[in-house]
């Protein structure tokens, strides 16, 4: 049987990107990631380490809807570049967008954790400019004890994210 609501440690803690502010939650930034672009195998943009709205004009775009939390951030970046963000294929989740890119359906906007952790993908990963930062946060319920297992999980998540994302060595042309 499932544990009673709120009794399991996993229901008192978690990891999220851009979580909404809630008084009932303590939010701690684990790492600041960024939005990235994925190109399908053999794409003409594959050799470019950085993609901008200008390079993406006329290309089929895959990403979050403009009104979603991540889509709003991407839309603001396009506006800073005097352009408009209009994905041709809306994908709410980055892992879905990455599968669509792998199928050759277009260029995808995905979060950095999804872009960097696709071990079997032939897609190419690219920085997107203007930069779109995304805070990856731990969440715990305020005024509730955090189990040792949940605390260990959150510290392991922090260590893994900071070690792997702060190196930022996987993208082509990155210094």
PDB file of C-alpha atoms in Angstrom:
ATOM      1  CA  UNK A   1       0.000   0.000   0.000  1.00  0.00           C
ATOM      2  CA  UNK A   2       1.039   3.579  -0.627  1.00  0.00           C
ATOM      3  CA  UNK A   3       2.113   5.657   2.379  1.00  0.00           C
ATOM      4  CA  UNK A   4      -0.316   8.194   3.770  1.00  0.00           C
ATOM      5  CA  UNK A   5      -0.159  11.613   2.152  1.00  0.00           C
ATOM      6  CA  UNK A   6       2.807  13.605   3.436  1.00  0.00           C
ATOM      7  CA  UNK A   7       4.353  10.720   5.365  1.00  0.00           C
ATOM      8  CA  UNK A   8       6.985   9.666   2.825  1.00  0.00           C
ATOM      9  CA  UNK A   9      10.292  11.588   2.776  1.00  0.00           C
ATOM     10  CA  UNK A  10      10.052  12.020  -0.996  1.00  0.00           C
ATOM     11  CA  UNK A  11       6.827  13.976  -0.531  1.00  0.00           C
ATOM     12  CA  UNK A  12       8.677  16.495   1.613  1.00  0.00           C
ATOM     13  CA  UNK A  13      11.580  17.207  -0.714  1.00  0.00           C
ATOM     14  CA  UNK A  14      12.432  17.442  -4.376  1.00  0.00           C
ATOM     15  CA  UNK A  15      14.326  19.153  -7.189  1.00  0.00           C
ATOM     16  CA  UNK A  16      12.737  21.570  -9.670  1.00  0.00           C
ATOM     17  CA  UNK A  17      13.611  24.159 -12.296  1.00  0.00           C
ATOM     18  CA  UNK A  18      12.165  27.592 -11.654  1.00  0.00           C
ATOM     19  CA  UNK A  19       9.820  26.498  -8.866  1.00  0.00           C
ATOM     20  CA  UNK A  20       7.066  28.951  -7.965  1.00  0.00           C
ATOM     21  CA  UNK A  21       7.539  30.825  -4.700  1.00  0.00           C
ATOM     22  CA  UNK A  22       5.439  29.223  -1.973  1.00  0.00           C
ATOM     23  CA  UNK A  23       5.481  30.076   1.686  1.00  0.00           C
ATOM     24  CA  UNK A  24       5.123  26.386   2.553  1.00  0.00           C
ATOM     25  CA  UNK A  25       8.390  25.491   0.742  1.00  0.00           C
ATOM     26  CA  UNK A  26      12.031  26.258   1.453  1.00  0.00           C
ATOM     27  CA  UNK A  27      13.760  26.742  -1.885  1.00  0.00           C
ATOM     28  CA  UNK A  28      17.547  26.514  -2.221  1.00  0.00           C
ATOM     29  CA  UNK A  29      19.369  27.114  -5.516  1.00  0.00           C
ATOM     30  CA  UNK A  30      21.550  24.101  -6.348  1.00  0.00           C
ATOM     31  CA  UNK A  31      23.006  25.433  -9.603  1.00  0.00           C
ATOM     32  CA  UNK A  32      22.231  27.921 -12.343  1.00  0.00           C
ATOM     33  CA  UNK A  33      21.827  26.136 -15.660  1.00  0.00           C
ATOM     34  CA  UNK A  34      20.833  27.647 -19.004  1.00  0.00           C
ATOM     35  CA  UNK A  35      18.674  26.921 -22.014  1.00  0.00           C
ATOM     36  CA  UNK A  36      20.516  25.179 -24.832  1.00  0.00           C
ATOM     37  CA  UNK A  37      19.732  24.232 -28.435  1.00  0.00           C
ATOM     38  CA  UNK A  38      19.868  20.733 -29.855  1.00  0.00           C
ATOM     39  CA  UNK A  39      20.301  20.120 -33.573  1.00  0.00           C
ATOM     40  CA  UNK A  40      19.489  16.830 -35.298  1.00  0.00           C
ATOM     41  CA  UNK A  41      22.312  14.668 -36.640  1.00  0.00           C
ATOM     42  CA  UNK A  42      23.842  16.131 -39.823  1.00  0.00           C
ATOM     43  CA  UNK A  43      22.230  19.542 -39.374  1.00  0.00           C
ATOM     44  CA  UNK A  44      23.972  22.469 -41.178  1.00  0.00           C
ATOM     45  CA  UNK A  45      24.190  24.330 -37.825  1.00  0.00           C
ATOM     46  CA  UNK A  46      26.066  21.458 -36.139  1.00  0.00           C
ATOM     47  CA  UNK A  47      29.487  23.157 -36.374  1.00  0.00           C
ATOM     48  CA  UNK A  48      28.350  26.350 -34.620  1.00  0.00           C
ATOM     49  CA  UNK A  49      29.037  26.356 -30.870  1.00  0.00           C
ATOM     50  CA  UNK A  50      26.505  29.155 -30.256  1.00  0.00           C
ATOM     51  CA  UNK A  51      23.118  29.707 -31.866  1.00  0.00           C
ATOM     52  CA  UNK A  52      21.136  32.944 -31.868  1.00  0.00           C
ATOM     53  CA  UNK A  53      17.607  33.814 -33.002  1.00  0.00           C
ATOM     54  CA  UNK A  54      19.154  35.067 -36.265  1.00  0.00           C
ATOM     55  CA  UNK A  55      20.663  31.632 -37.110  1.00  0.00           C
ATOM     56  CA  UNK A  56      17.381  29.948 -36.217  1.00  0.00           C
ATOM     57  CA  UNK A  57      15.212  32.020 -38.590  1.00  0.00           C
ATOM     58  CA  UNK A  58      13.366  29.837 -41.053  1.00  0.00           C
ATOM     59  CA  UNK A  59      14.147  26.671 -39.071  1.00  0.00           C
ATOM     60  CA  UNK A  60      11.525  24.418 -37.512  1.00  0.00           C
ATOM     61  CA  UNK A  61      11.669  25.154 -33.784  1.00  0.00           C
ATOM     62  CA  UNK A  62      10.722  22.717 -31.032  1.00  0.00           C
ATOM     63  CA  UNK A  63      10.276  23.964 -27.489  1.00  0.00           C
ATOM     64  CA  UNK A  64       8.007  25.102 -24.716  1.00  0.00           C
ATOM     65  CA  UNK A  65       4.995  27.241 -25.554  1.00  0.00           C
ATOM     66  CA  UNK A  66       5.672  30.994 -25.347  1.00  0.00           C
ATOM     67  CA  UNK A  67       3.283  31.338 -22.389  1.00  0.00           C
ATOM     68  CA  UNK A  68       4.873  28.595 -20.266  1.00  0.00           C
ATOM     69  CA  UNK A  69       7.461  29.436 -17.580  1.00  0.00           C
ATOM     70  CA  UNK A  70      10.466  28.387 -19.736  1.00  0.00           C
ATOM     71  CA  UNK A  71       8.841  29.641 -22.931  1.00  0.00           C
ATOM     72  CA  UNK A  72       8.463  33.085 -21.367  1.00  0.00           C
ATOM     73  CA  UNK A  73      12.206  33.174 -20.686  1.00  0.00           C
ATOM     74  CA  UNK A  74      13.047  32.105 -24.247  1.00  0.00           C
ATOM     75  CA  UNK A  75      10.566  34.637 -25.637  1.00  0.00           C
ATOM     76  CA  UNK A  76      12.264  37.411 -23.627  1.00  0.00           C
ATOM     77  CA  UNK A  77      15.652  36.377 -25.048  1.00  0.00           C
ATOM     78  CA  UNK A  78      14.266  36.522 -28.593  1.00  0.00           C
ATOM     79  CA  UNK A  79      12.847  39.984 -27.854  1.00  0.00           C
ATOM     80  CA  UNK A  80      16.278  41.143 -26.613  1.00  0.00           C
ATOM     81  CA  UNK A  81      17.574  40.026 -30.035  1.00  0.00           C
ATOM     82  CA  UNK A  82      14.732  41.931 -31.788  1.00  0.00           C
ATOM     83  CA  UNK A  83      13.031  38.708 -32.846  1.00  0.00           C
ATOM     84  CA  UNK A  84       9.983  36.608 -31.905  1.00  0.00           C
ATOM     85  CA  UNK A  85       9.890  33.139 -30.386  1.00  0.00           C
ATOM     86  CA  UNK A  86       7.286  30.982 -32.095  1.00  0.00           C
ATOM     87  CA  UNK A  87       7.984  27.258 -31.801  1.00  0.00           C
ATOM     88  CA  UNK A  88       6.510  25.245 -34.663  1.00  0.00           C
ATOM     89  CA  UNK A  89       6.195  22.221 -32.391  1.00  0.00           C
ATOM     90  CA  UNK A  90       5.374  22.843 -28.739  1.00  0.00           C
ATOM     91  CA  UNK A  91       6.875  20.406 -26.271  1.00  0.00           C
ATOM     92  CA  UNK A  92       6.176  21.004 -22.605  1.00  0.00           C
ATOM     93  CA  UNK A  93       9.127  18.919 -21.421  1.00  0.00           C
ATOM     94  CA  UNK A  94      12.741  19.084 -22.616  1.00  0.00           C
ATOM     95  CA  UNK A  95      13.071  15.307 -22.755  1.00  0.00           C
ATOM     96  CA  UNK A  96      10.164  15.218 -25.226  1.00  0.00           C
ATOM     97  CA  UNK A  97      11.708  18.012 -27.310  1.00  0.00           C
ATOM     98  CA  UNK A  98      15.028  16.144 -27.419  1.00  0.00           C
ATOM     99  CA  UNK A  99      13.362  12.990 -28.794  1.00  0.00           C
ATOM    100  CA  UNK A 100      11.642  15.060 -31.497  1.00  0.00           C
ATOM    101  CA  UNK A 101      14.999  16.624 -32.427  1.00  0.00           C
ATOM    102  CA  UNK A 102      16.597  13.161 -32.602  1.00  0.00           C
ATOM    103  CA  UNK A 103      13.884  12.225 -35.103  1.00  0.00           C
ATOM    104  CA  UNK A 104      14.989  15.138 -37.308  1.00  0.00           C
ATOM    105  CA  UNK A 105      11.866  17.243 -36.823  1.00  0.00           C
ATOM    106  CA  UNK A 106      13.694  20.485 -36.046  1.00  0.00           C
ATOM    107  CA  UNK A 107      15.984  22.406 -33.702  1.00  0.00           C
ATOM    108  CA  UNK A 108      15.040  22.125 -30.031  1.00  0.00           C
ATOM    109  CA  UNK A 109      15.210  24.396 -27.016  1.00  0.00           C
ATOM    110  CA  UNK A 110      16.020  22.310 -23.952  1.00  0.00           C
ATOM    111  CA  UNK A 111      17.339  22.879 -20.468  1.00  0.00           C
ATOM    112  CA  UNK A 112      21.026  22.269 -19.911  1.00  0.00           C
ATOM    113  CA  UNK A 113      20.568  19.163 -17.777  1.00  0.00           C
ATOM    114  CA  UNK A 114      18.611  17.476 -20.583  1.00  0.00           C
ATOM    115  CA  UNK A 115      21.110  18.656 -23.207  1.00  0.00           C
ATOM    116  CA  UNK A 116      24.128  17.311 -21.328  1.00  0.00           C
ATOM    117  CA  UNK A 117      22.712  13.966 -20.183  1.00  0.00           C
ATOM    118  CA  UNK A 118      21.754  12.229 -23.443  1.00  0.00           C
ATOM    119  CA  UNK A 119      24.416   9.533 -23.667  1.00  0.00           C
ATOM    120  CA  UNK A 120      23.033   7.747 -26.750  1.00  0.00           C
ATOM    121  CA  UNK A 121      22.092  10.806 -28.797  1.00  0.00           C
ATOM    122  CA  UNK A 122      23.717  11.869 -32.059  1.00  0.00           C
ATOM    123  CA  UNK A 123      22.293  15.379 -31.725  1.00  0.00           C
ATOM    124  CA  UNK A 124      24.664  18.307 -31.353  1.00  0.00           C
ATOM    125  CA  UNK A 125      24.405  20.633 -28.363  1.00  0.00           C
ATOM    126  CA  UNK A 126      24.758  24.405 -28.664  1.00  0.00           C
ATOM    127  CA  UNK A 127      24.702  27.386 -26.363  1.00  0.00           C
ATOM    128  CA  UNK A 128      21.871  29.796 -27.024  1.00  0.00           C
ATOM    129  CA  UNK A 129      22.446  33.546 -26.972  1.00  0.00           C
ATOM    130  CA  UNK A 130      21.116  35.769 -25.555  1.00  0.00           C
ATOM    131  CA  UNK A 131      21.704  33.614 -22.502  1.00  0.00           C
ATOM    132  CA  UNK A 132      18.625  32.211 -20.719  1.00  0.00           C
ATOM    133  CA  UNK A 133      19.553  31.267 -17.125  1.00  0.00           C
ATOM    134  CA  UNK A 134      17.484  28.697 -15.229  1.00  0.00           C
ATOM    135  CA  UNK A 135      17.834  28.073 -11.512  1.00  0.00           C
ATOM    136  CA  UNK A 136      17.707  24.413 -10.507  1.00  0.00           C
ATOM    137  CA  UNK A 137      16.512  24.275  -6.907  1.00  0.00           C
ATOM    138  CA  UNK A 138      15.973  21.888  -4.046  1.00  0.00           C
ATOM    139  CA  UNK A 139      12.604  22.047  -2.337  1.00  0.00           C
ATOM    140  CA  UNK A 140      11.675  20.999   1.177  1.00  0.00           C
ATOM    141  CA  UNK A 141       8.481  21.517   3.126  1.00  0.00           C
ATOM    142  CA  UNK A 142       8.896  24.374   5.599  1.00  0.00           C
ATOM    143  CA  UNK A 143       8.741  23.492   9.307  1.00  0.00           C
ATOM    144  CA  UNK A 144       8.903  19.738   8.643  1.00  0.00           C
ATOM    145  CA  UNK A 145      11.877  17.523   9.419  1.00  0.00           C
ATOM    146  CA  UNK A 146      13.896  16.381   6.418  1.00  0.00           C
ATOM    147  CA  UNK A 147      14.821  12.700   6.581  1.00  0.00           C
ATOM    148  CA  UNK A 148      18.468  11.672   6.363  1.00  0.00           C
ATOM    149  CA  UNK A 149      17.715   9.938   3.068  1.00  0.00           C
ATOM    150  CA  UNK A 150      16.079  13.059   1.590  1.00  0.00           C
ATOM    151  CA  UNK A 151      18.926  15.253   2.856  1.00  0.00           C
ATOM    152  CA  UNK A 152      21.505  12.850   1.368  1.00  0.00           C
ATOM    153  CA  UNK A 153      19.602  12.841  -1.943  1.00  0.00           C
ATOM    154  CA  UNK A 154      19.512  16.643  -2.127  1.00  0.00           C
ATOM    155  CA  UNK A 155      23.218  16.936  -1.285  1.00  0.00           C
ATOM    156  CA  UNK A 156      24.082  14.313  -3.913  1.00  0.00           C
ATOM    157  CA  UNK A 157      21.945  16.211  -6.459  1.00  0.00           C
ATOM    158  CA  UNK A 158      23.750  19.445  -5.543  1.00  0.00           C
ATOM    159  CA  UNK A 159      27.164  17.819  -5.889  1.00  0.00           C
ATOM    160  CA  UNK A 160      26.332  16.125  -9.197  1.00  0.00           C
ATOM    161  CA  UNK A 161      24.825  19.268 -10.732  1.00  0.00           C
ATOM    162  CA  UNK A 162      27.584  21.581  -9.550  1.00  0.00           C
ATOM    163  CA  UNK A 163      30.340  19.215 -10.619  1.00  0.00           C
ATOM    164  CA  UNK A 164      28.920  18.451 -14.051  1.00  0.00           C
ATOM    165  CA  UNK A 165      27.285  21.738 -14.997  1.00  0.00           C
ATOM    166  CA  UNK A 166      29.902  24.045 -13.529  1.00  0.00           C
ATOM    167  CA  UNK A 167      32.595  22.326 -15.606  1.00  0.00           C
ATOM    168  CA  UNK A 168      30.599  23.169 -18.731  1.00  0.00           C
ATOM    169  CA  UNK A 169      33.017  21.180 -20.878  1.00  0.00           C
ATOM    170  CA  UNK A 170      30.591  19.210 -23.038  1.00  0.00           C
ATOM    171  CA  UNK A 171      29.516  21.980 -25.410  1.00  0.00           C
ATOM    172  CA  UNK A 172      31.616  22.528 -28.539  1.00  0.00           C
ATOM    173  CA  UNK A 173      33.772  25.637 -28.524  1.00  0.00           C
ATOM    174  CA  UNK A 174      33.250  26.307 -24.852  1.00  0.00           C
ATOM    175  CA  UNK A 175      36.136  27.845 -22.907  1.00  0.00           C
TER     176      UNK A 175
END
